[in-house]
Coordinates of C-alpha atoms in Angstrom, one line a residue:
M406 CA -11.7 -81.7 0.1
S407 CA -10.4 -79.1 -1.7
L408 CA -8.7 -76.3 0.2
T409 CA -9.1 -73.7 -3.1
K410 CA -10.8 -70.3 -1.7
T411 CA -13.8 -69.7 -4.0
P412 CA -12.7 -65.3 -5.1
Q413 CA -15.2 -63.2 -3.7
P414 CA -17.2 -60.3 -6.2
K415 CA -15.4 -57.6 -6.8
P416 CA -17.9 -54.5 -6.1
T417 CA -19.3 -53.1 -9.1
S418 CA -18.2 -48.8 -9.6
G419 CA -22.0 -48.3 -9.1
S420 CA -22.8 -50.0 -5.9
A421 CA -23.4 -48.3 -2.5
Q422 CA -20.4 -50.2 -0.9
S423 CA -17.8 -48.5 -3.4
R424 CA -18.8 -45.1 -3.6
A425 CA -18.6 -45.5 0.7
E426 CA -14.5 -47.3 0.0
L427 CA -13.7 -45.0 -2.6
A428 CA -15.2 -41.7 -1.3
P429 CA -12.8 -39.2 0.3
R430 CA -13.9 -38.6 4.2
T431 CA -14.2 -34.5 4.1
R432 CA -14.0 -32.9 7.2
N433 CA -14.1 -29.2 8.0
A434 CA -10.5 -27.4 8.6
L435 CA -11.5 -26.7 12.5
A436 CA -12.1 -30.1 13.0
K437 CA -8.3 -31.4 12.1
G438 CA -7.0 -28.6 14.5
K439 CA -5.6 -26.4 11.6
L440 CA -6.7 -23.1 10.5
P441 CA -8.4 -22.4 7.3
R442 CA -6.8 -20.5 4.3
W443 CA -8.7 -17.7 4.4
A444 CA -8.2 -16.9 8.6
V445 CA -4.7 -15.1 8.2
P446 CA -6.1 -12.9 4.9
A447 CA -9.3 -12.1 6.7
T448 CA -7.7 -11.4 9.7
A449 CA -5.1 -9.2 8.3
A450 CA -7.9 -7.2 6.6
G451 CA -9.8 -6.7 9.6
A452 CA -6.4 -5.2 11.4
V453 CA -6.5 -2.8 8.7
I454 CA -10.0 -1.8 9.1
L455 CA -9.3 -1.5 12.6
G456 CA -6.1 0.0 12.6
A457 CA -7.8 2.8 10.0
A458 CA -10.4 3.3 13.1
L459 CA -7.7 3.7 15.4
S460 CA -5.6 5.7 13.7
T461 CA -8.5 8.1 13.0
L462 CA -9.7 8.9 16.3
G463 CA -6.1 10.5 16.8
G464 CA -6.1 12.6 13.9
F465 CA -4.9 10.0 10.9
S466 CA -1.1 9.3 10.2
V467 CA 0.7 6.6 8.2
A468 CA 2.8 6.0 11.3
S469 CA 0.4 5.1 13.7
F470 CA -1.6 3.6 11.1
A471 CA 0.6 0.7 10.5
I472 CA 1.6 0.4 14.1
Y473 CA -2.0 -0.2 15.1
A474 CA -2.9 -2.8 11.9
A475 CA 0.4 -4.8 12.7
L476 CA -0.1 -5.1 16.5
L477 CA -3.9 -6.1 16.1
F478 CA -2.6 -8.5 13.2
V479 CA -0.4 -9.7 15.4
I480 CA -2.7 -10.6 18.5
G481 CA -5.3 -11.4 16.3
A482 CA -3.7 -13.9 14.1
T483 CA -1.9 -15.6 17.3
T484 CA -4.7 -15.6 19.1
A485 CA -6.7 -17.7 16.6
T486 CA -3.5 -19.9 15.9
G487 CA -3.0 -20.7 19.8
I488 CA -7.3 -21.2 20.2
V489 CA -7.6 -23.7 17.1
E490 CA -4.1 -25.4 16.3
G491 CA -2.8 -25.3 19.9
A492 CA -0.6 -23.5 22.2
R493 CA 2.5 -24.8 20.5
R494 CA 1.5 -23.3 17.3
G495 CA 0.5 -20.2 18.7
K496 CA 3.8 -19.3 20.3
N497 CA 5.6 -20.3 16.6
A498 CA 2.8 -18.1 14.8
L499 CA 3.7 -15.4 17.5
A500 CA 7.5 -15.4 16.5
L501 CA 6.5 -15.7 12.8
Y502 CA 4.5 -12.9 12.8
L503 CA 6.4 -10.5 14.7
I504 CA 8.9 -11.0 12.2
Y505 CA 6.6 -9.9 9.5
G506 CA 5.3 -7.1 11.2
A507 CA 9.0 -6.1 12.2
F508 CA 9.2 -6.7 8.3
I509 CA 6.7 -4.3 7.4
L510 CA 7.3 -1.7 9.8
A511 CA 10.7 -1.7 8.3
L512 CA 9.4 -1.0 5.0
I513 CA 7.6 1.9 5.5
P514 CA 10.0 4.5 5.8
L515 CA 11.4 3.1 2.8
A516 CA 8.1 3.3 1.1
S517 CA 7.4 6.8 2.4
V518 CA 10.8 7.9 1.4
I519 CA 10.6 6.9 -2.1
Y520 CA 6.8 8.1 -2.9
T521 CA 7.4 11.4 -1.4
V522 CA 10.8 12.1 -3.3
L523 CA 8.9 10.9 -6.4
E524 CA 6.1 13.0 -5.8
K525 CA 8.0 16.2 -5.1
G526 CA 10.9 15.3 -7.5
L527 CA 9.4 14.3 -10.5
P528 CA 7.7 17.2 -11.9
G529 CA 11.1 19.1 -12.2
M530 CA 12.7 16.4 -13.8
S531 CA 12.8 17.3 -17.5
L532 CA 15.1 17.1 -20.0
H533 CA 16.3 21.0 -19.6
F534 CA 17.2 20.2 -15.8
L535 CA 19.2 17.4 -17.1
T536 CA 21.3 19.4 -19.9
S537 CA 21.5 22.9 -18.3
S538 CA 23.5 24.3 -15.2
M539 CA 23.0 27.3 -12.7
N540 CA 25.0 29.7 -14.7
G541 CA 23.5 33.2 -15.3
V542 CA 20.9 31.9 -13.4
T543 CA 19.5 34.5 -10.6
G544 CA 16.7 35.6 -8.2
A545 CA 15.2 37.8 -11.1
V546 CA 14.6 34.6 -13.3
D547 CA 13.1 32.7 -10.7
N548 CA 10.7 35.7 -10.1
Q549 CA 9.8 36.2 -13.6
S550 CA 8.8 32.3 -14.3
V551 CA 6.8 32.1 -11.1
A552 CA 5.2 35.2 -12.5
E553 CA 4.5 34.5 -15.8
G554 CA 3.6 30.6 -14.8
G555 CA 6.2 29.4 -17.2
P556 CA 8.8 26.5 -16.5
V557 CA 11.5 26.4 -13.8
V558 CA 14.3 27.3 -15.4
G559 CA 18.0 26.5 -14.8
G560 CA 19.5 22.3 -13.7
A561 CA 22.1 20.3 -12.4
Y562 CA 24.1 19.2 -15.3
H563 CA 26.9 20.6 -13.6
A564 CA 26.1 18.8 -10.2
L565 CA 25.7 15.4 -11.9
M566 CA 29.2 16.1 -14.2
G567 CA 30.7 16.5 -10.5
T568 CA 29.0 13.6 -8.5
L569 CA 29.8 11.4 -11.7
L570 CA 33.9 12.6 -11.7
I571 CA 34.6 13.1 -8.3
T572 CA 33.1 9.8 -7.5
L573 CA 35.0 8.1 -10.2
W574 CA 38.4 9.3 -9.3
A575 CA 37.3 8.0 -5.3
T576 CA 36.6 5.0 -7.0
I577 CA 39.8 4.4 -8.6
I578 CA 41.7 5.5 -5.6
S579 CA 39.9 3.3 -3.4
V580 CA 39.5 -0.3 -5.0
P581 CA 42.5 -0.6 -6.0
V582 CA 43.7 0.1 -2.8
G583 CA 41.3 -1.7 -0.6
M584 CA 41.3 -4.9 -2.6
L585 CA 45.2 -5.2 -2.5
T586 CA 44.8 -4.7 0.9
A587 CA 42.5 -7.3 1.1
V588 CA 44.5 -9.8 -0.4
Y589 CA 47.2 -8.8 1.8
L590 CA 45.3 -9.9 4.7
V591 CA 43.4 -13.0 3.6
E592 CA 46.5 -14.6 1.4
Y593 CA 49.7 -13.3 2.5
S594 CA 49.4 -12.1 6.2
K595 CA 50.7 -14.8 8.8
G596 CA 48.7 -12.7 11.7
G597 CA 51.7 -10.9 12.4
L598 CA 52.1 -7.7 14.0
L599 CA 51.8 -5.7 10.4
S600 CA 48.1 -7.4 9.8
R601 CA 46.7 -6.2 13.2
A602 CA 47.7 -2.9 13.0
I603 CA 46.4 -3.0 9.3
T604 CA 42.9 -4.1 10.8
F605 CA 42.8 -1.9 13.7
F606 CA 43.5 1.1 11.6
V607 CA 40.7 -0.4 9.1
D608 CA 38.3 -0.8 11.9
V609 CA 39.3 2.9 13.1
M610 CA 38.8 4.1 9.6
T611 CA 35.1 2.8 9.0
G612 CA 34.2 5.2 12.3
I613 CA 35.5 9.0 11.0
P614 CA 33.3 11.2 10.7
S615 CA 32.5 12.2 6.8
I616 CA 33.7 15.9 7.7
V617 CA 36.9 14.9 9.5
A618 CA 37.8 12.7 6.0
G619 CA 37.2 16.5 4.5
L620 CA 39.7 18.5 6.5
F621 CA 42.2 15.6 6.5
A622 CA 42.1 16.2 2.5
A623 CA 41.9 19.6 2.3
A624 CA 44.5 19.9 4.9
F625 CA 46.9 17.7 3.0
F626 CA 46.4 19.5 -0.2
G627 CA 46.6 22.8 1.6
V628 CA 50.1 22.2 2.6
I629 CA 50.7 20.9 -0.6
L630 CA 49.2 23.5 -3.2
G631 CA 48.2 26.6 -0.9
P632 CA 45.4 27.2 1.9
N633 CA 43.0 27.9 -0.8
A634 CA 43.2 24.4 -2.8
R635 CA 40.1 23.4 -3.7
M636 CA 39.4 20.9 -6.8
G637 CA 37.5 17.9 -7.3
I638 CA 40.4 15.3 -6.7
V639 CA 40.8 16.9 -3.3
A640 CA 37.0 15.9 -2.8
A641 CA 38.1 12.4 -4.5
V642 CA 40.6 11.6 -1.8
A643 CA 38.3 12.7 1.0
L644 CA 35.7 10.4 -0.5
S645 CA 38.6 7.7 -0.3
V646 CA 39.3 7.9 3.0
L647 CA 36.3 6.7 3.6
M648 CA 35.5 4.1 0.8
I649 CA 38.7 2.3 1.4
P650 CA 37.5 0.9 4.7
T651 CA 34.3 -0.4 3.6
V652 CA 36.1 -1.7 0.2
V653 CA 39.0 -3.6 2.7
R654 CA 35.9 -4.9 5.1
S655 CA 33.7 -6.3 2.0
T656 CA 36.9 -7.9 -0.1
E657 CA 38.8 -9.5 2.8
E658 CA 35.1 -10.9 4.1
M659 CA 34.9 -12.5 0.5
L660 CA 38.1 -13.5 0.1
K661 CA 37.3 -15.7 3.5
I662 CA 34.9 -17.8 2.2
V663 CA 36.6 -19.3 -1.4
P664 CA 37.3 -22.7 -0.2
N665 CA 40.9 -23.7 0.4
E666 CA 40.3 -26.6 -1.8
L667 CA 40.5 -24.1 -4.2
R668 CA 43.7 -22.7 -3.9
E669 CA 45.1 -26.4 -3.0
A670 CA 44.3 -27.5 -6.3
S671 CA 45.7 -25.0 -8.3
Y672 CA 49.2 -25.1 -6.3
A673 CA 49.4 -28.5 -6.8
L674 CA 49.1 -28.2 -10.6
G675 CA 51.9 -25.9 -10.3
V676 CA 50.4 -22.2 -10.4
R677 CA 51.9 -19.5 -8.6
R678 CA 50.5 -17.6 -5.7
W679 CA 50.0 -14.6 -7.3
R680 CA 48.1 -16.4 -10.5
T681 CA 46.0 -18.3 -8.8
I682 CA 44.8 -15.3 -6.6
L683 CA 44.2 -13.7 -9.7
K684 CA 42.3 -16.4 -12.0
V685 CA 40.9 -18.7 -8.7
V686 CA 40.1 -16.8 -6.0
I687 CA 39.5 -12.9 -6.9
P688 CA 36.6 -14.3 -10.1
T689 CA 35.1 -16.7 -7.4
A690 CA 34.5 -13.8 -5.0
I691 CA 33.7 -11.0 -7.8
S692 CA 30.0 -11.4 -6.9
G693 CA 30.4 -10.1 -3.5
I694 CA 33.3 -8.1 -3.7
A695 CA 31.3 -6.2 -6.3
S696 CA 28.8 -5.8 -4.0
G697 CA 31.1 -4.3 -2.0
V698 CA 32.7 -1.4 -3.9
T699 CA 28.5 -1.0 -4.7
L700 CA 28.1 -0.1 -1.2
A701 CA 31.6 1.9 -0.8
I702 CA 30.4 4.1 -3.8
A703 CA 26.7 4.5 -2.5
R704 CA 28.0 5.6 1.2
V705 CA 30.3 8.5 -0.4
I706 CA 27.7 9.2 -3.4
G707 CA 25.6 10.9 -1.2
E708 CA 28.1 13.1 1.0
T709 CA 28.1 17.0 1.6
A710 CA 30.2 17.7 4.4
P711 CA 33.7 16.7 3.3
I712 CA 32.5 18.3 -0.2
L713 CA 31.8 21.8 0.8
V714 CA 35.2 21.6 2.6
T715 CA 37.1 20.4 -0.2
A716 CA 35.4 21.1 -3.7
G717 CA 33.5 23.9 -2.8
I718 CA 30.0 25.0 -4.4
A719 CA 30.0 26.1 -8.8
S720 CA 27.1 27.1 -10.3
N721 CA 29.0 26.8 -13.7
I722 CA 30.0 23.8 -15.7
N723 CA 33.5 22.6 -14.5
L724 CA 34.3 19.1 -15.8
N725 CA 38.4 19.3 -14.9
V726 CA 38.9 17.9 -11.8
F727 CA 42.3 19.1 -11.1
A728 CA 41.1 22.8 -11.3
N729 CA 38.9 25.1 -9.6
W730 CA 35.9 24.5 -7.6
M731 CA 33.0 21.6 -8.4
S732 CA 29.6 21.0 -7.5
T733 CA 28.0 17.8 -6.5
L734 CA 24.4 17.0 -6.2
P735 CA 24.4 16.8 -2.4
T736 CA 26.1 20.4 -2.1
F737 CA 23.7 21.1 -5.1
I738 CA 20.8 20.2 -2.9
Y739 CA 22.4 21.8 0.4
Y740 CA 22.7 25.2 -1.4
Q741 CA 19.1 24.9 -2.8
I742 CA 17.6 24.6 0.5
L743 CA 19.7 26.6 2.4
T744 CA 20.6 29.8 0.3
P745 CA 17.3 30.0 -2.4
T746 CA 17.9 31.5 -6.0
S747 CA 15.1 34.0 -4.8
P748 CA 14.5 34.5 -1.5
T749 CA 10.8 36.2 -2.3
N750 CA 10.0 32.6 -4.5
I751 CA 11.1 29.8 -3.0
D752 CA 9.0 27.3 -5.2
P753 CA 11.6 27.1 -7.7
S754 CA 14.8 26.4 -5.8
I755 CA 12.7 23.8 -3.9
Q756 CA 11.6 22.3 -6.8
R757 CA 15.3 21.8 -8.1
A758 CA 16.5 20.4 -5.0
W759 CA 14.0 17.4 -5.3
A760 CA 14.8 17.0 -8.7
A761 CA 18.3 16.7 -7.5
A762 CA 17.7 13.9 -5.0
L763 CA 15.7 12.0 -7.0
L764 CA 18.3 12.0 -9.6
L765 CA 20.2 11.1 -7.0
I766 CA 18.3 8.1 -5.6
L767 CA 18.4 6.8 -9.7
M768 CA 21.6 7.2 -9.8
V769 CA 22.2 4.8 -6.6
M770 CA 19.8 2.2 -8.2
A771 CA 21.6 2.1 -11.3
L772 CA 24.9 1.3 -9.6
N773 CA 23.5 -1.6 -7.8
L774 CA 22.1 -2.9 -11.4
V775 CA 25.4 -2.5 -12.6
A776 CA 26.6 -4.3 -9.7
R777 CA 24.6 -7.3 -9.9
L778 CA 25.3 -7.1 -14.1
V779 CA 29.1 -7.2 -13.6
A780 CA 28.8 -9.7 -10.4
S781 CA 26.6 -11.7 -13.2
I782 CA 28.9 -11.7 -16.0
F783 CA 32.8 -12.5 -13.9
A784 CA 31.5 -14.8 -11.9
P785 CA 32.7 -18.4 -12.2
K786 CA 30.8 -20.5 -14.5
K787 CA 29.1 -23.6 -13.0
G788 CA 29.2 -27.2 -14.0
R789 CA 26.2 -29.4 -15.1

């Protein structure tokens, strides 16, 4: 008696049995307990429409529209997820959509500021505005330009150069002092009295009002050079007082996250501590250090009060930070808004102020791009 099994014939590709076995089972997304892909976008679209309608009832505004739309989206998407996928996934969706909504609401003021500055600043942005100063521009000149419908005369070249020079000198003063302080706190201090005192005073300096820094610089140079010592270098010293705490804190945190194994490997090769810091530690943390310096510059480039106290306001071009008054973009904006060149026709002054504000924002954006470029160039090379 043979025990060999007779092989069963395989079903042909065209048979009904093979089609039934090989065909995928298609089920509706709702039957699986999962929302279809179109549900969340559809909920968002409905929230936008209903939010606009509710905002219109009380007088349409972008802020109310955004709040209504965000609330309706969170409620609608969370309810739909809870009904279809269960209470557990509904709670998770609530937290997720609240994060999304908070992020969008946080972007609304930023987008509104950028749109407003672009809308009102672009008409005044021209080559003449960037290459001319306010020297010789009077109310009669503005009245004539308004009467004739011609372009606005006068620009912010003197303020632009003042901003660049004062910020440059403040950076030259602040970055070495801040970086060396951070290096001492991380690499050399033993947690003694001096390091604790430095940390305490850095924390105190972080919260100093900008006007106090300006008064300090004005009083310091007033004792040395006299009570009327107003010049660009005084403003640079005032801004450096505001920059140093930010540079110290950011550099200190970046140096702390450098792995100790890198230091130990360098010491094992016989490299001295100062050379290890210069060649290993700082290049490893240069990306974060550059970002911290950029934040410090962005913090002080828009300061107005300390510049008014230390450098004053000027309408002519002054490229010497060690003599005479200097104007910066923030003080230029302040002066154009507070005291228009022509009290009867303030539109030219308002246009110059908005153009200067746009220029200041572009400078901050350029600083961020430069920081990223510096970080990418000096970052340590990665192996394969």
